[in-house]
mmCIF file of C-alpha atoms and ligand atoms in Angstrom:
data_model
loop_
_atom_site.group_PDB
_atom_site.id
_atom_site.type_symbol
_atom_site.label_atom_id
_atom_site.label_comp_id
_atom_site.label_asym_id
_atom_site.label_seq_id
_atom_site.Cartn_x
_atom_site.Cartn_y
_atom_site.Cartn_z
ATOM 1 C CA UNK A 267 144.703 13.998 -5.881
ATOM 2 C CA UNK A 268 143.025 10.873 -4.092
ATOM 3 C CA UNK A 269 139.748 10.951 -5.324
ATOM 4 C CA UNK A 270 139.954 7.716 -6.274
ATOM 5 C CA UNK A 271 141.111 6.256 -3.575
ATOM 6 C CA UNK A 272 139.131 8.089 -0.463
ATOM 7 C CA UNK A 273 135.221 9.394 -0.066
ATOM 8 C CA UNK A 274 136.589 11.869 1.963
ATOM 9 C CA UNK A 275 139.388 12.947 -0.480
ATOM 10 C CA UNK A 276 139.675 17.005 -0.880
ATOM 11 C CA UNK A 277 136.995 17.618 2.279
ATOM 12 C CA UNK A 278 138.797 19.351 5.606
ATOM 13 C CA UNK A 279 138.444 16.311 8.431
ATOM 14 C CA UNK A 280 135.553 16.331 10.776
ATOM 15 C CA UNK A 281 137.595 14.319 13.195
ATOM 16 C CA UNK A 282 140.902 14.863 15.963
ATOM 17 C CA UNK A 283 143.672 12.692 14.672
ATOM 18 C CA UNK A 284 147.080 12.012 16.217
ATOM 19 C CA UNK A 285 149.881 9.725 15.302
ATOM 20 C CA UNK A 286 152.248 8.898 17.951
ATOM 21 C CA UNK A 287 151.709 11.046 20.867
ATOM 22 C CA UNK A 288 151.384 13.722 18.726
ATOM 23 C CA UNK A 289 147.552 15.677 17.971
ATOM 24 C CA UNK A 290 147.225 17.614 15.382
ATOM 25 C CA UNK A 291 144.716 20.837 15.448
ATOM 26 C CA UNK A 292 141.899 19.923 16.839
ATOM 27 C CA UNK A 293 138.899 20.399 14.150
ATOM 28 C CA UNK A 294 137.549 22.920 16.477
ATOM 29 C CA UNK A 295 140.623 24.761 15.511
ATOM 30 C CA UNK A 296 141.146 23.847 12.488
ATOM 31 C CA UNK A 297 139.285 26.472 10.118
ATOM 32 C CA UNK A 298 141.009 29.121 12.357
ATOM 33 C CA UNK A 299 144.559 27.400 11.535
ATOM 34 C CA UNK A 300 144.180 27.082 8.338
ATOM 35 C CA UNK A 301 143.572 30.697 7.852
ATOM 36 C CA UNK A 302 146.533 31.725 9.594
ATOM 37 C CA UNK A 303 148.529 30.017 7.783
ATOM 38 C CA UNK A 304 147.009 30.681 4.440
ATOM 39 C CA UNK A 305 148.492 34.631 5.382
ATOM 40 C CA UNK A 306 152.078 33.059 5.686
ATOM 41 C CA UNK A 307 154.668 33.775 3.270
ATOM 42 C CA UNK A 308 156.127 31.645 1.006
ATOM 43 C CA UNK A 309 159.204 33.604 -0.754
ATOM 44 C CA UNK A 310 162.153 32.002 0.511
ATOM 45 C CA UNK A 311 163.377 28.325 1.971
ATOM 46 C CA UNK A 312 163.241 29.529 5.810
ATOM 47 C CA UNK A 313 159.758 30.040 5.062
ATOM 48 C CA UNK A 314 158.432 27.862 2.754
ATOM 49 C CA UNK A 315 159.947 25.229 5.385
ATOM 50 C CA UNK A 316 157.808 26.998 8.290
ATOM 51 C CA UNK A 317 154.794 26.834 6.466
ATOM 52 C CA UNK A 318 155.058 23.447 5.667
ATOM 53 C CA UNK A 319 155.698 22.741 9.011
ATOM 54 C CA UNK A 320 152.203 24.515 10.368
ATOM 55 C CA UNK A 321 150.573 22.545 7.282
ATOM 56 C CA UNK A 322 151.603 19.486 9.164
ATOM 57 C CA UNK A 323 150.482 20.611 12.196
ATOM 58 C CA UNK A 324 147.265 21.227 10.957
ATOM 59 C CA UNK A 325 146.829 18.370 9.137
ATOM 60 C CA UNK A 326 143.659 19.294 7.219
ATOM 61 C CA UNK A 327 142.888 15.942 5.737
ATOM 62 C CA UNK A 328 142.038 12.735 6.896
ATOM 63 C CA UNK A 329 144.770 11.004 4.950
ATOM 64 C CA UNK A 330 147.606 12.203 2.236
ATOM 65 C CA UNK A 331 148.603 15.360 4.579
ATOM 66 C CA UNK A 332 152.184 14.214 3.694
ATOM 67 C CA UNK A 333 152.275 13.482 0.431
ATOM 68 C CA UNK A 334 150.031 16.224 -0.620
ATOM 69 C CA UNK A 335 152.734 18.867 1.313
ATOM 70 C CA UNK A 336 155.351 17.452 -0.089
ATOM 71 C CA UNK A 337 153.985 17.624 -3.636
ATOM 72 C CA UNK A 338 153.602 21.414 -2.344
ATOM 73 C CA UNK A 339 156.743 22.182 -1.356
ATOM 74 C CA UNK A 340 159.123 21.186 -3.703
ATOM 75 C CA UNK A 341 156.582 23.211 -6.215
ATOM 76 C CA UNK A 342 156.599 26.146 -4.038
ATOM 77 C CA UNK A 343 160.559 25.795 -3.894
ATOM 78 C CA UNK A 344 160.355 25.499 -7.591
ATOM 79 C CA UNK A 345 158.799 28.935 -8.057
ATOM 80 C CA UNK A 346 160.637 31.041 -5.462
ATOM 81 C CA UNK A 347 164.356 29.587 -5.266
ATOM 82 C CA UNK A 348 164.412 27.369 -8.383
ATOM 83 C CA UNK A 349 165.634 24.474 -6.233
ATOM 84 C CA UNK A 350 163.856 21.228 -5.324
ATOM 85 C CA UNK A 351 164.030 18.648 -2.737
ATOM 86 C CA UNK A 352 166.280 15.417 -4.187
ATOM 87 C CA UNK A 353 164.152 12.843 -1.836
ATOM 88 C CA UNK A 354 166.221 10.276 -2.257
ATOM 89 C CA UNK A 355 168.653 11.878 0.120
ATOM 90 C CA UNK A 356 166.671 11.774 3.058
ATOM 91 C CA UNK A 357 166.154 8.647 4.874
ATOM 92 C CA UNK A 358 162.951 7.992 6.192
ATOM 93 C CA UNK A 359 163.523 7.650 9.498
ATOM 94 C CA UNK A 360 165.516 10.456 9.630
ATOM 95 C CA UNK A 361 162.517 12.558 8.116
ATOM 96 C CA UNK A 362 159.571 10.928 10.092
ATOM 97 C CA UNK A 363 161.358 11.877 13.228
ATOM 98 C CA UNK A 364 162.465 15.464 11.755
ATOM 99 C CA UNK A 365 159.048 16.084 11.815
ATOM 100 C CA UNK A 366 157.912 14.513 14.468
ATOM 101 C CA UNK A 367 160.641 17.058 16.269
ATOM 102 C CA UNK A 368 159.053 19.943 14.175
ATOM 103 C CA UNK A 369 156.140 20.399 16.200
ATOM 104 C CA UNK A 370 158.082 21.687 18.810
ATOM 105 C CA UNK A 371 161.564 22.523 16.012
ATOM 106 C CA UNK A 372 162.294 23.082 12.972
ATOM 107 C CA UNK A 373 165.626 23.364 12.828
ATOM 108 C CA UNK A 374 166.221 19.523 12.404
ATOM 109 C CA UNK A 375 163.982 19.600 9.560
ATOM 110 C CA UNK A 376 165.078 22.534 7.900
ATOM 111 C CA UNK A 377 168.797 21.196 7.646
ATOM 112 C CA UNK A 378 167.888 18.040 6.225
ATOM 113 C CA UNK A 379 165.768 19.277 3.838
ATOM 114 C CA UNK A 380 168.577 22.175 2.932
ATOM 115 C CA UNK A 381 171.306 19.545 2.508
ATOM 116 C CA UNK A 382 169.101 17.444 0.066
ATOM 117 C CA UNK A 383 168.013 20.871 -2.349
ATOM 118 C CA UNK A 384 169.097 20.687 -6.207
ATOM 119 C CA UNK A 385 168.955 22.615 -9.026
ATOM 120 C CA UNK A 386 167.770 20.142 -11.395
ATOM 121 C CA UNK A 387 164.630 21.400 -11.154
ATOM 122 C CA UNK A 388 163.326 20.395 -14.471
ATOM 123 C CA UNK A 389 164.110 16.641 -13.941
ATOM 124 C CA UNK A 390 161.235 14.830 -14.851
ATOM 125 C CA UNK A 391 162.878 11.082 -13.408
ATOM 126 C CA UNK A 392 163.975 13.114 -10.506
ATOM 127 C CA UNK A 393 160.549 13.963 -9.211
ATOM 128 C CA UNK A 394 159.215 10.679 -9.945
ATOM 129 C CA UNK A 395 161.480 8.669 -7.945
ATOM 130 C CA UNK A 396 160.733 11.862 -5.314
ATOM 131 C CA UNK A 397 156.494 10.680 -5.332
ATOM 132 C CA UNK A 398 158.162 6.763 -5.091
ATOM 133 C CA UNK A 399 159.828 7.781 -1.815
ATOM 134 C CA UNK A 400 156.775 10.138 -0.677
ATOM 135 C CA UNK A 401 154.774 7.069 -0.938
ATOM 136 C CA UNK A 402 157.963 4.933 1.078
ATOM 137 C CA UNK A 403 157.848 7.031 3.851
ATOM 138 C CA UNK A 404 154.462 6.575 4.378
ATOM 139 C CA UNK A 405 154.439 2.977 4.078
ATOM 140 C CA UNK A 406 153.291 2.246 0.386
ATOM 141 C CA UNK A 407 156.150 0.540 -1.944
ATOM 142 C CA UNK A 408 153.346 -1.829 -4.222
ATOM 143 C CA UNK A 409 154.128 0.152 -7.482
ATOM 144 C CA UNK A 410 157.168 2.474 -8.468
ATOM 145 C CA UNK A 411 156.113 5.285 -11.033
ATOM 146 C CA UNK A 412 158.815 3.815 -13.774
ATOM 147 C CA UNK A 413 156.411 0.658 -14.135
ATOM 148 C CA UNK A 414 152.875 2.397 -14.050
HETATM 149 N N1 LIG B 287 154.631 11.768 15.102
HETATM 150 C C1 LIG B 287 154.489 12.704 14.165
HETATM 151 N N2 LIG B 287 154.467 13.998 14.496
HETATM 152 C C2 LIG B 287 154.319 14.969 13.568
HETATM 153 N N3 LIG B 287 154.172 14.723 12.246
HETATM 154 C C3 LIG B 287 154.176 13.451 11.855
HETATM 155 C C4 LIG B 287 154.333 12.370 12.771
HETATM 156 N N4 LIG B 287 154.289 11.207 12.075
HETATM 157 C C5 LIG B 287 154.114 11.548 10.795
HETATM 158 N N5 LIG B 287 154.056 12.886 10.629
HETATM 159 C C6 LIG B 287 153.856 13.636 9.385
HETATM 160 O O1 LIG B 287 152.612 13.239 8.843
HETATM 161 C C7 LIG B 287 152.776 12.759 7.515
HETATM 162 C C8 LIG B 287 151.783 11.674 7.197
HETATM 163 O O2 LIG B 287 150.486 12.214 7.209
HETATM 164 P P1 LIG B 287 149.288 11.457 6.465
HETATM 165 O O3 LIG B 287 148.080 12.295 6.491
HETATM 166 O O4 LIG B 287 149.192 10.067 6.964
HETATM 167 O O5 LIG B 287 149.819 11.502 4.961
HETATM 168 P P2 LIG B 287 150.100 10.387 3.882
HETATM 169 O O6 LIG B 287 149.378 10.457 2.692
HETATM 170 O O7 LIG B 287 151.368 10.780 3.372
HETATM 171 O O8 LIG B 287 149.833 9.058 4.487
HETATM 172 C C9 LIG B 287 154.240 12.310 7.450
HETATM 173 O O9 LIG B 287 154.736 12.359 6.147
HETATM 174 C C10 LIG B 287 154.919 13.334 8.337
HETATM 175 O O10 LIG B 287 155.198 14.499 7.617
HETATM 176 MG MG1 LIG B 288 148.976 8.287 5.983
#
């Protein structure tokens, strides 16, 4: 996805990271990890939502962790309970400290993402506005999809 953007796009990091005062898996860990939670289900919201979760937690790559997963889970809650995430209904604030809380909860995460599902699963302007606020939340409003 951001090949063109980082050298170190698609490669697992070879360095600790943290934001705020939380780490994320030491790369010592981080092979281990990520094999754990390749063996986690992924057939209904309560888990789909965990396993995002650990994928944060992980946080395998040096940058795009966020907007990668989220790419990933409204797919995966595409295939298993033909609903997607309407991102426009969560606030960013409200979702960077969801998941800031996630780490040790996920409850507060869980129930905003539940509140903002939808069946219009097949709506192409729906998902595009969803990568416009995936790239909000992390700080990048430059271009909106609509004009590119
Ligand atoms: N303090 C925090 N604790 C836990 N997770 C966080 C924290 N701050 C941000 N995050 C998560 O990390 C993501 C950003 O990770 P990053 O690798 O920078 O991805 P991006 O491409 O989206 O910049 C956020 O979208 C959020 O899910
Ligand atoms: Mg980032």
């Amino acid at each position: 996805m951001f090949d063109k953007i980082y050298d170190f796009a698609g490669e697992i990091r070879t360095v600790n990271i943290a934001k705020g005062n939380v780490r994320f898996v030491p790369v010592l860990y981080l092979k281990t990890a990520l094999a754990h939670i390749d063996t986690m289900p992924h057939h209904n919201f309560d888990a789909i939502v965990e396993k995002y979760v650990e994928m944060n937690i992980a946080h395998p790559f040096r940058e795009g962790n966020g907007r990668a997963t989220r790419i990933w889970l409204d797919l995966s809650l595409k295939h298993a309970i033909k609903q997607v995430i309407d991102w426009n209904q969560i606030d960013k604030d409200a979702y960077l400290s969801a998941m800031q809380r996630s780490v040790v909860n996920a409850l507060d995460i869980k129930t905003r993402l539940k509140h903002a599902l939808t069946d219009a699963i097949n709506d192409r302007t729906l998902f595009m506005t969803g990568i416009d606020v995936s790239y909000f939340y992390e700080g990048y409003c430059e271009f909106k999809t609509a004009e590119l």
